Amino acid sequence: MLNRITKYFKSSEEIAIVLMYHRVCETKSDPWQLAVSPDNFESQIKAITKNFNVLPVSDLITQFNSNKIKPKSVYITFDDAYQDNYFYAKPILEKYNCPATFFVPTYFIGKKQMFWWDELEEIILHSKELPDELTFQVDLETFEFLNKMEALTMDIQKKQKNWHYTEKPPTKRCELYLQISDILKPLPFSKIVIVLNHLKTWANVVPSIINENLAMTPEQLKTLSNNKLFSFGLHTETHPALANHAYDIQLSEISNNYSFLKSYENAVINAIAYPHGNFNDTTLSIVKQNNIALGFTTSGDIITKKSSPLQLGRIQVPNCNGTLLHKLLNEWLSNL
């Protein structure tokens, strides 16, 4: 993704970058590369605010309406509203007076329930022992897996901690994690929960609940909403891969999401981030019908006035220090 940024643009063109964060914390493993350590995050925000024009995401609405993008501007976004954003990112953003938008999947707010990909990670990658045989059913389809599963040794943990999903799985656990992820991602949330409950019984494990692994509480959202630096955007209700679902489900996911966020109306901006970066023509139709001004994907593209406002790219931020991120931003913005 980091090598896909600079395509077709002249260095003189008006260019903006939207940065995409998910988590600010230390993790036991991070197959999707979603986490930036708190130390690296502060180093990044210090470098960004010192060297670039960091603006609120809401400014992009005005810019697209006027057909003019502010050159070399940077925008900070967070997907999923993890509590670690509140514990670790919030004070750093406040320290450097840095605006940020949090895209909130509202079903999870205030619940003691991890996101499914994190719970699956806890079950498959971090259980001490796993049975060799696994069978589960989704609707009328049966899935069977037969692998000699490794015990969770220090060596296995080290391999899994350093593993990224684009790489060859270094353990049978990693391989199984990807296989089950692919099965769960297109499903409605109610069916994902059924499979996860089956997996917990199969593994004989109850994943430990750590607050920073959960979505924020209503009180934490309220605190954020009272600070003019922060804003909220739509991220659906239960975080489905929208393109896999019918019109009425997509509409309900987006409508229910907005209805919940209305109680924080002073902080809500007219923008949506598509969960998993996944959307289709039906999604775009619903977004247009509801007069949503901006739609963000997970594609690693920079923004110009020629960009589609409902299909805007974002750059997933790597877990690096501010010096390296500053260098990368300069390269992207200079089209080097």
Short mmCIF file of C-alpha atoms in Angstrom, two decimals:
data_model
loop_
_atom_site.label_atom_id
_atom_site.label_comp_id
_atom_site.label_asym_id
_atom_site.label_seq_id
_atom_site.Cartn_x
_atom_site.Cartn_y
_atom_site.Cartn_z
CA MET A 1 0.00 0.00 0.00
CA LEU A 2 2.78 2.43 0.88
CA ASN A 3 4.19 2.20 -2.64
CA ARG A 4 0.92 2.97 -4.43
CA ILE A 5 0.61 6.64 -3.57
CA THR A 6 2.22 8.66 -6.30
CA LYS A 7 0.48 7.94 -9.57
CA TYR A 8 -0.44 10.22 -12.42
CA PHE A 9 -0.15 13.49 -10.49
CA LYS A 10 2.07 16.45 -11.33
CA SER A 11 3.95 17.98 -8.42
CA SER A 12 2.24 21.34 -9.02
CA GLU A 13 -1.26 19.90 -8.63
CA GLU A 14 -3.33 20.50 -5.50
CA ILE A 15 -2.74 17.39 -3.42
CA ALA A 16 -4.02 16.28 -0.02
CA ILE A 17 -3.45 13.18 2.06
CA VAL A 18 -5.89 11.54 4.46
CA LEU A 19 -4.12 9.34 7.00
CA MET A 20 -5.91 6.26 8.32
CA TYR A 21 -5.28 4.98 11.82
CA HIS A 22 -7.09 2.21 13.70
CA ARG A 23 -5.27 1.49 16.95
CA VAL A 24 -2.72 3.28 19.15
CA CYS A 25 -1.36 0.57 21.45
CA GLU A 26 1.06 -2.33 21.81
CA THR A 27 -0.34 -5.66 20.61
CA LYS A 28 0.55 -9.35 20.98
CA SER A 29 0.10 -9.73 17.23
CA ASP A 30 -1.12 -7.48 14.45
CA PRO A 31 -1.83 -9.42 11.24
CA TRP A 32 -3.66 -6.51 9.60
CA GLN A 33 -1.03 -3.93 10.65
CA LEU A 34 -3.65 -1.80 12.41
CA ALA A 35 -1.63 -0.68 15.43
CA VAL A 36 0.83 2.15 15.97
CA SER A 37 2.64 2.22 19.31
CA PRO A 38 1.91 5.23 21.56
CA ASP A 39 5.55 6.38 21.34
CA ASN A 40 5.55 6.22 17.54
CA PHE A 41 2.15 7.90 17.42
CA GLU A 42 3.36 10.89 19.42
CA SER A 43 6.47 11.11 17.27
CA GLN A 44 4.27 11.04 14.14
CA ILE A 45 1.80 13.67 15.34
CA LYS A 46 4.65 15.95 16.45
CA ALA A 47 6.26 15.69 13.00
CA ILE A 48 2.98 16.08 11.09
CA THR A 49 1.78 19.16 12.97
CA LYS A 50 5.23 20.77 12.78
CA ASN A 51 5.73 20.29 9.06
CA PHE A 52 2.29 20.11 7.42
CA ASN A 53 -1.03 21.88 7.34
CA VAL A 54 -3.24 19.53 9.36
CA LEU A 55 -6.91 20.36 8.82
CA PRO A 56 -10.24 18.90 10.02
CA VAL A 57 -11.82 16.38 7.65
CA SER A 58 -14.93 18.60 7.50
CA ASP A 59 -12.86 21.17 5.57
CA LEU A 60 -12.76 18.76 2.63
CA ILE A 61 -16.51 19.18 2.13
CA THR A 62 -16.07 22.90 1.52
CA GLN A 63 -13.05 22.28 -0.68
CA PHE A 64 -14.87 19.84 -2.96
CA ASN A 65 -17.84 22.21 -3.15
CA SER A 66 -15.48 24.94 -4.37
CA ASN A 67 -13.54 22.53 -6.62
CA LYS A 68 -10.29 23.47 -4.94
CA ILE A 69 -8.15 21.25 -2.72
CA LYS A 70 -5.75 22.96 -0.31
CA PRO A 71 -2.25 21.97 -1.44
CA LYS A 72 -0.22 19.66 0.75
CA SER A 73 -2.88 19.44 3.44
CA VAL A 74 -3.11 16.43 5.77
CA TYR A 75 -6.16 14.95 7.53
CA ILE A 76 -6.20 12.48 10.44
CA THR A 77 -8.81 9.72 10.67
CA PHE A 78 -9.39 6.74 12.99
CA ASP A 79 -11.58 3.76 12.15
CA ASP A 80 -13.56 1.75 14.74
CA ALA A 81 -13.29 4.06 17.79
CA TYR A 82 -11.21 1.70 19.90
CA GLN A 83 -10.81 2.70 23.53
CA ASP A 84 -7.06 2.82 23.02
CA ASN A 85 -7.77 5.87 20.83
CA TYR A 86 -9.28 7.51 23.89
CA PHE A 87 -6.57 6.41 26.34
CA TYR A 88 -3.48 7.05 24.19
CA ALA A 89 -4.31 9.03 21.02
CA LYS A 90 -6.62 11.66 22.55
CA PRO A 91 -4.09 13.22 24.96
CA ILE A 92 -1.42 13.32 22.24
CA LEU A 93 -3.77 14.94 19.73
CA GLU A 94 -4.73 17.50 22.36
CA LYS A 95 -1.10 18.15 23.25
CA TYR A 96 -0.31 19.08 19.63
CA ASN A 97 -3.67 20.73 18.93
CA CYS A 98 -4.25 18.24 16.11
CA PRO A 99 -7.78 17.73 14.68
CA ALA A 100 -9.00 14.19 14.02
CA THR A 101 -12.14 12.38 12.91
CA PHE A 102 -13.25 9.07 14.45
CA PHE A 103 -15.42 6.79 12.30
CA VAL A 104 -17.70 4.98 14.75
CA PRO A 105 -19.42 1.56 14.34
CA THR A 106 -22.13 2.27 16.87
CA TYR A 107 -23.38 -1.23 17.79
CA PHE A 108 -20.18 -1.82 19.78
CA ILE A 109 -20.23 1.42 21.78
CA GLY A 110 -20.37 0.63 25.50
CA LYS A 111 -20.45 -3.15 24.96
CA LYS A 112 -18.05 -5.68 26.45
CA GLN A 113 -17.64 -7.23 23.03
CA MET A 114 -14.54 -7.23 20.88
CA PHE A 115 -14.63 -6.75 17.15
CA TRP A 116 -14.86 -10.11 15.46
CA TRP A 117 -11.37 -10.03 13.89
CA ASP A 118 -9.83 -9.33 17.31
CA GLU A 119 -11.83 -12.05 19.04
CA LEU A 120 -10.90 -14.52 16.30
CA GLU A 121 -7.26 -13.50 16.75
CA GLU A 122 -7.47 -14.19 20.49
CA ILE A 123 -9.03 -17.61 19.92
CA ILE A 124 -6.84 -18.87 17.09
CA LEU A 125 -3.49 -17.16 17.63
CA HIS A 126 -3.36 -16.90 21.43
CA SER A 127 -5.09 -19.95 22.91
CA LYS A 128 -2.55 -22.19 24.64
CA GLU A 129 -3.81 -25.34 22.93
CA LEU A 130 -6.15 -25.95 20.00
CA PRO A 131 -7.77 -29.21 18.81
CA ASP A 132 -6.53 -30.54 15.48
CA GLU A 133 -10.01 -30.91 13.97
CA LEU A 134 -12.53 -28.13 13.43
CA THR A 135 -15.98 -28.27 11.84
CA PHE A 136 -18.61 -25.56 11.73
CA GLN A 137 -21.59 -24.68 9.61
CA VAL A 138 -22.80 -21.44 8.03
CA ASP A 139 -26.33 -21.77 6.70
CA LEU A 140 -26.22 -24.99 4.65
CA GLU A 141 -22.45 -24.99 4.06
CA THR A 142 -20.12 -27.02 6.24
CA PHE A 143 -16.48 -26.02 6.74
CA GLU A 144 -13.95 -28.62 7.87
CA PHE A 145 -10.33 -28.10 8.85
CA LEU A 146 -7.79 -30.76 9.81
CA ASN A 147 -4.39 -29.43 10.92
CA LYS A 148 -1.87 -30.43 13.53
CA MET A 149 -2.09 -27.23 15.58
CA GLU A 150 1.05 -26.03 17.34
CA ALA A 151 1.16 -25.41 21.07
CA LEU A 152 1.62 -21.74 21.88
CA THR A 153 5.35 -21.69 22.58
CA MET A 154 7.48 -18.55 22.87
CA ASP A 155 8.83 -19.24 19.37
CA ILE A 156 5.30 -19.49 17.91
CA GLN A 157 4.29 -16.26 19.67
CA LYS A 158 7.33 -14.46 18.22
CA LYS A 159 6.54 -15.64 14.70
CA GLN A 160 2.92 -14.54 15.03
CA LYS A 161 3.82 -11.15 16.52
CA ASN A 162 5.94 -10.28 13.47
CA TRP A 163 3.53 -11.70 10.87
CA HIS A 164 1.60 -9.60 8.36
CA TYR A 165 -1.35 -11.07 6.43
CA THR A 166 0.28 -10.43 3.02
CA GLU A 167 3.12 -12.75 3.98
CA LYS A 168 3.12 -16.53 3.97
CA PRO A 169 1.57 -17.74 7.26
CA PRO A 170 4.46 -18.82 9.52
CA THR A 171 2.28 -21.15 11.61
CA LYS A 172 -0.76 -23.39 11.16
CA ARG A 173 -2.60 -21.01 13.47
CA CYS A 174 -1.96 -18.06 11.16
CA GLU A 175 -3.11 -20.08 8.18
CA LEU A 176 -6.34 -21.06 9.96
CA TYR A 177 -6.90 -17.48 11.10
CA LEU A 178 -6.83 -16.22 7.50
CA GLN A 179 -9.09 -19.03 6.28
CA ILE A 180 -11.74 -18.33 8.89
CA SER A 181 -11.42 -14.55 8.40
CA ASP A 182 -12.28 -14.99 4.73
CA ILE A 183 -15.37 -16.99 5.68
CA LEU A 184 -16.59 -14.53 8.32
CA LYS A 185 -15.98 -11.22 6.55
CA PRO A 186 -18.96 -11.38 4.11
CA LEU A 187 -21.43 -12.61 6.77
CA PRO A 188 -23.98 -10.54 8.68
CA PHE A 189 -22.88 -9.88 12.25
CA SER A 190 -25.48 -12.24 13.77
CA LYS A 191 -23.96 -15.19 11.90
CA ILE A 192 -20.41 -14.15 12.75
CA VAL A 193 -21.35 -14.27 16.45
CA ILE A 194 -22.69 -17.82 16.07
CA VAL A 195 -19.42 -19.00 14.52
CA LEU A 196 -17.32 -17.23 17.17
CA ASN A 197 -19.34 -18.86 19.96
CA HIS A 198 -18.77 -22.23 18.34
CA LEU A 199 -15.03 -21.54 18.09
CA LYS A 200 -14.80 -20.57 21.76
CA THR A 201 -16.44 -23.86 22.74
CA TRP A 202 -14.15 -25.75 20.35
CA ALA A 203 -11.04 -24.08 21.77
CA ASN A 204 -12.35 -24.26 25.35
CA VAL A 205 -11.44 -20.63 25.88
CA VAL A 206 -13.05 -17.39 27.01
CA PRO A 207 -10.99 -14.52 25.54
CA SER A 208 -9.93 -12.03 28.19
CA ILE A 209 -11.59 -8.64 27.91
CA ILE A 210 -9.21 -5.69 28.05
CA ASN A 211 -10.83 -2.26 27.82
CA GLU A 212 -8.44 -0.87 25.23
CA ASN A 213 -9.44 -3.74 22.90
CA LEU A 214 -13.08 -2.64 23.04
CA ALA A 215 -14.93 0.21 21.36
CA MET A 216 -15.38 3.40 23.36
CA THR A 217 -18.12 3.95 25.90
CA PRO A 218 -20.87 6.56 25.39
CA GLU A 219 -19.20 8.67 28.09
CA GLN A 220 -15.88 8.59 26.26
CA LEU A 221 -17.55 9.62 23.01
CA LYS A 222 -19.26 12.45 24.90
CA THR A 223 -15.93 13.68 26.22
CA LEU A 224 -14.46 13.65 22.72
CA SER A 225 -17.49 15.45 21.31
CA ASN A 226 -16.97 18.32 23.74
CA ASN A 227 -13.57 19.08 22.24
CA LYS A 228 -13.71 21.03 18.96
CA LEU A 229 -10.60 19.21 17.75
CA PHE A 230 -12.57 15.99 17.38
CA SER A 231 -15.41 14.90 15.13
CA PHE A 232 -17.31 11.69 14.37
CA GLY A 233 -18.16 10.12 11.05
CA LEU A 234 -20.36 7.20 10.00
CA HIS A 235 -18.90 3.68 9.99
CA THR A 236 -22.16 1.66 9.93
CA GLU A 237 -23.79 -0.05 12.88
CA THR A 238 -22.14 -3.52 13.01
CA HIS A 239 -19.17 -3.02 10.63
CA PRO A 240 -20.28 -5.30 7.75
CA ALA A 241 -18.53 -5.65 4.41
CA LEU A 242 -21.32 -3.68 2.75
CA ALA A 243 -20.97 -4.95 -0.81
CA ASN A 244 -21.95 -8.45 0.36
CA HIS A 245 -25.36 -7.30 1.57
CA ALA A 246 -28.69 -6.30 0.04
CA TYR A 247 -29.99 -2.75 -0.23
CA ASP A 248 -32.23 -2.92 2.85
CA ILE A 249 -29.42 -4.21 5.08
CA GLN A 250 -27.00 -1.57 3.86
CA LEU A 251 -29.59 1.16 4.37
CA SER A 252 -30.38 -0.06 7.88
CA GLU A 253 -26.69 -0.22 8.80
CA ILE A 254 -26.10 3.37 7.70
CA SER A 255 -29.40 4.78 9.02
CA ASN A 256 -29.03 3.17 12.45
CA ASN A 257 -25.45 4.38 12.62
CA TYR A 258 -26.55 7.97 12.00
CA SER A 259 -29.46 7.76 14.44
CA PHE A 260 -27.11 6.75 17.26
CA LEU A 261 -24.56 9.45 16.47
CA LYS A 262 -27.20 12.19 16.40
CA SER A 263 -26.95 12.43 20.18
CA TYR A 264 -23.43 13.79 19.58
CA GLU A 265 -24.73 16.07 16.84
CA ASN A 266 -22.33 18.92 17.51
CA ALA A 267 -19.44 16.58 16.64
CA VAL A 268 -20.88 14.63 13.68
CA ILE A 269 -19.64 15.46 10.20
CA ASN A 270 -21.30 14.51 6.93
CA ALA A 271 -18.92 11.68 6.02
CA ILE A 272 -18.71 7.89 6.02
CA ALA A 273 -15.81 5.44 6.02
CA TYR A 274 -16.78 2.14 4.41
CA PRO A 275 -15.94 -0.79 6.75
CA HIS A 276 -13.09 -2.88 5.36
CA GLY A 277 -13.04 -0.33 2.51
CA ASN A 278 -15.82 -2.45 1.05
CA PHE A 279 -18.67 -0.89 -0.96
CA ASN A 280 -20.55 -1.22 -4.25
CA ASP A 281 -22.95 0.75 -6.46
CA THR A 282 -25.78 0.06 -4.00
CA THR A 283 -23.71 1.59 -1.19
CA LEU A 284 -22.96 4.68 -3.28
CA SER A 285 -26.64 5.02 -4.19
CA ILE A 286 -27.65 4.97 -0.50
CA VAL A 287 -24.94 7.45 0.40
CA LYS A 288 -26.08 9.83 -2.34
CA GLN A 289 -29.76 9.46 -1.40
CA ASN A 290 -28.87 10.46 2.16
CA ASN A 291 -26.82 13.45 1.00
CA ILE A 292 -23.62 12.21 2.61
CA ALA A 293 -20.88 14.46 1.29
CA LEU A 294 -17.72 12.37 1.69
CA GLY A 295 -17.02 8.64 1.49
CA PHE A 296 -13.66 7.18 2.48
CA THR A 297 -12.16 3.91 1.28
CA THR A 298 -9.01 2.08 2.37
CA SER A 299 -7.30 2.43 -1.02
CA GLY A 300 -3.87 4.01 -0.72
CA ASP A 301 -4.55 7.03 -2.92
CA ILE A 302 -3.87 10.72 -2.45
CA ILE A 303 -6.63 13.28 -3.03
CA THR A 304 -6.96 15.90 -5.74
CA LYS A 305 -9.92 17.95 -6.94
CA LYS A 306 -10.45 15.23 -9.56
CA SER A 307 -11.04 12.59 -6.86
CA SER A 308 -14.59 11.31 -6.40
CA PRO A 309 -15.83 12.74 -3.07
CA LEU A 310 -17.57 9.44 -2.28
CA GLN A 311 -14.55 7.25 -3.08
CA LEU A 312 -11.67 9.04 -1.39
CA GLY A 313 -8.45 7.20 -0.71
CA ARG A 314 -6.61 7.08 2.60
CA ILE A 315 -3.10 6.07 3.54
CA GLN A 316 -2.80 3.42 6.25
CA VAL A 317 -0.12 4.71 8.60
CA PRO A 318 2.74 2.29 9.35
CA ASN A 319 4.09 1.72 12.84
CA CYS A 320 7.13 3.92 12.35
CA ASN A 321 8.59 7.01 14.01
CA GLY A 322 7.77 10.58 12.99
CA THR A 323 11.02 11.09 11.07
CA LEU A 324 10.22 8.24 8.70
CA LEU A 325 6.57 9.26 8.34
CA HIS A 326 7.65 12.85 7.59
CA LYS A 327 9.95 11.52 4.87
CA LEU A 328 7.19 9.37 3.40
CA LEU A 329 4.71 12.26 3.39
CA ASN A 330 7.21 14.50 1.62
CA GLU A 331 7.76 11.84 -1.00
CA TRP A 332 4.04 11.31 -1.56
CA LEU A 333 3.23 15.02 -1.71
CA SER A 334 6.18 15.78 -4.02
CA ASN A 335 5.36 12.86 -6.32
CA LEU A 336 8.89 11.51 -6.06
#
